[in-house]
Coordinates of C-alpha atoms in Angstrom, one line a residue:
M153 CA 10.9 10.7 9.0
I154 CA 8.4 7.9 9.2
T155 CA 10.4 6.1 12.8
P156 CA 9.1 8.5 15.3
W157 CA 5.8 9.0 13.9
I158 CA 5.9 5.0 14.3
R159 CA 7.1 4.5 17.6
G160 CA 3.7 6.6 19.2
K161 CA 1.2 4.2 17.2
S162 CA -0.2 1.0 18.5
P163 CA 1.4 -1.4 17.8
F164 CA -2.1 -2.7 16.1
L165 CA -1.7 -0.1 13.8
V166 CA 1.3 -0.6 12.5
W167 CA 0.9 -3.5 12.3
G168 CA -2.9 -2.8 10.4
I169 CA -1.9 0.2 8.2
T170 CA 1.6 -1.9 6.7
G171 CA -0.2 -4.5 6.2
L172 CA -2.8 -3.5 4.3
F173 CA -0.1 -1.1 2.6
L174 CA 1.7 -4.2 0.9
L175 CA -2.0 -6.2 -0.2
S176 CA -2.7 -2.6 -2.2
I177 CA 0.6 -3.2 -3.7
A178 CA 0.5 -7.1 -3.7
I179 CA -2.6 -6.3 -5.7
A180 CA -1.4 -3.1 -8.0
L181 CA 1.3 -6.0 -8.7
A182 CA -1.2 -8.5 -10.0
T183 CA -3.1 -5.6 -11.4
I184 CA 0.3 -4.8 -14.2
S185 CA 1.3 -8.5 -14.3
R186 CA -0.8 -8.3 -17.1
Q187 CA 0.9 -5.7 -19.6
F188 CA 4.3 -8.3 -18.3
Q189 CA 3.0 -12.1 -21.1
V190 CA 5.3 -13.0 -23.7
E191 CA 3.5 -11.0 -26.5
V192 CA 4.1 -8.0 -25.1
A193 CA 7.3 -6.2 -26.1
P194 CA 9.1 -5.2 -23.6
L195 CA 9.2 -1.0 -24.5
N196 CA 5.5 -1.2 -23.7
Q197 CA 5.3 -3.4 -20.9
P198 CA 5.5 -1.1 -17.6
I199 CA 9.7 -1.1 -15.9
L200 CA 9.2 1.5 -13.9
P201 CA 5.5 1.6 -12.2
L202 CA 7.0 -2.4 -11.2
V203 CA 10.5 -1.1 -10.3
A204 CA 9.0 1.1 -8.2
L205 CA 6.0 -0.8 -6.2
L206 CA 8.9 -3.8 -5.5
G207 CA 10.9 -0.7 -4.0
A208 CA 8.2 0.7 -2.0
A209 CA 7.2 -3.7 -0.6
G210 CA 11.3 -3.5 0.0
V211 CA 10.3 0.0 2.1
A212 CA 7.6 -1.6 4.3
Y213 CA 9.9 -5.2 4.5
L214 CA 12.5 -3.5 6.0
L215 CA 10.1 -1.2 8.7
I216 CA 8.0 -5.0 9.7
A217 CA 12.0 -6.5 10.2
T218 CA 12.8 -3.5 12.3
R219 CA 9.1 -3.9 14.2
V220 CA 9.4 -8.0 14.2
S221 CA 12.7 -7.6 16.2
R222 CA 10.9 -5.5 19.1
S223 CA 7.4 -6.4 19.2
Q224 CA 6.2 -8.6 21.4
A225 CA 4.8 -11.9 19.7
T226 CA 0.8 -11.3 20.7
N227 CA -1.6 -15.0 19.5
G228 CA -3.5 -11.5 17.5
L229 CA -0.4 -10.1 16.4
L230 CA 0.7 -13.8 14.8
L231 CA -2.6 -14.3 13.7
W232 CA -3.0 -11.0 11.9
I233 CA 1.0 -12.1 10.0
F234 CA -0.2 -15.1 9.0
F235 CA -3.5 -13.8 8.0
V236 CA -1.2 -10.7 5.7
G237 CA 0.4 -13.0 4.4
L238 CA -1.7 -15.4 3.5
L239 CA -4.5 -12.4 1.1
L240 CA -0.4 -11.7 -0.4
R241 CA -0.6 -15.0 -1.8
I242 CA -3.5 -15.2 -2.6
A243 CA -3.7 -12.1 -4.7
L244 CA -0.4 -13.0 -6.6
S245 CA -2.4 -16.1 -7.5
A246 CA -3.7 -15.1 -10.2
S247 CA -1.0 -12.6 -11.3
T248 CA 1.1 -13.2 -14.5
P249 CA 4.7 -14.3 -13.4
I250 CA 6.4 -10.5 -14.2
L251 CA 10.3 -11.1 -16.2
E252 CA 9.9 -14.4 -16.8
V253 CA 10.1 -17.3 -18.4
D254 CA 11.1 -20.4 -17.5
F255 CA 7.7 -21.3 -16.6
N256 CA 7.1 -22.2 -20.2
R257 CA 10.5 -25.1 -19.7
Y258 CA 8.8 -26.1 -16.6
M259 CA 5.6 -26.8 -18.0
W260 CA 7.0 -28.5 -21.3
D261 CA 9.1 -30.5 -19.4
G262 CA 6.2 -31.9 -17.1
A263 CA 4.3 -32.4 -20.1
V264 CA 7.7 -34.7 -21.3
T265 CA 7.5 -36.4 -18.1
A266 CA 3.9 -37.2 -17.8
N267 CA 4.6 -39.3 -21.3
G268 CA 7.2 -40.8 -20.5
L269 CA 10.6 -40.1 -21.5

């Protein structure tokens, strides 16, 4: 089990590994997101890797949720959480929306509104 290993380690090591793990998942999601464009047939989209990556991210978030409630909030820890969150958003900002087509409708609605209709 992972929990006994976490108990004996430095909080900075645990938070560092968790942050880097989440960042690697975000980069992997951004990489495979290109294969989820509308032009790609659904059978050719990497659904199983997507589910595996999202499942791994969910497990990491659960571990973080249990750790946050027991961790002492320090400036370094809060700065690290903010920094990792910022890196995750930067990594995913270049990705294509996965299994989502509503953004086309939002773009159309925005263009219609911008033209005064």
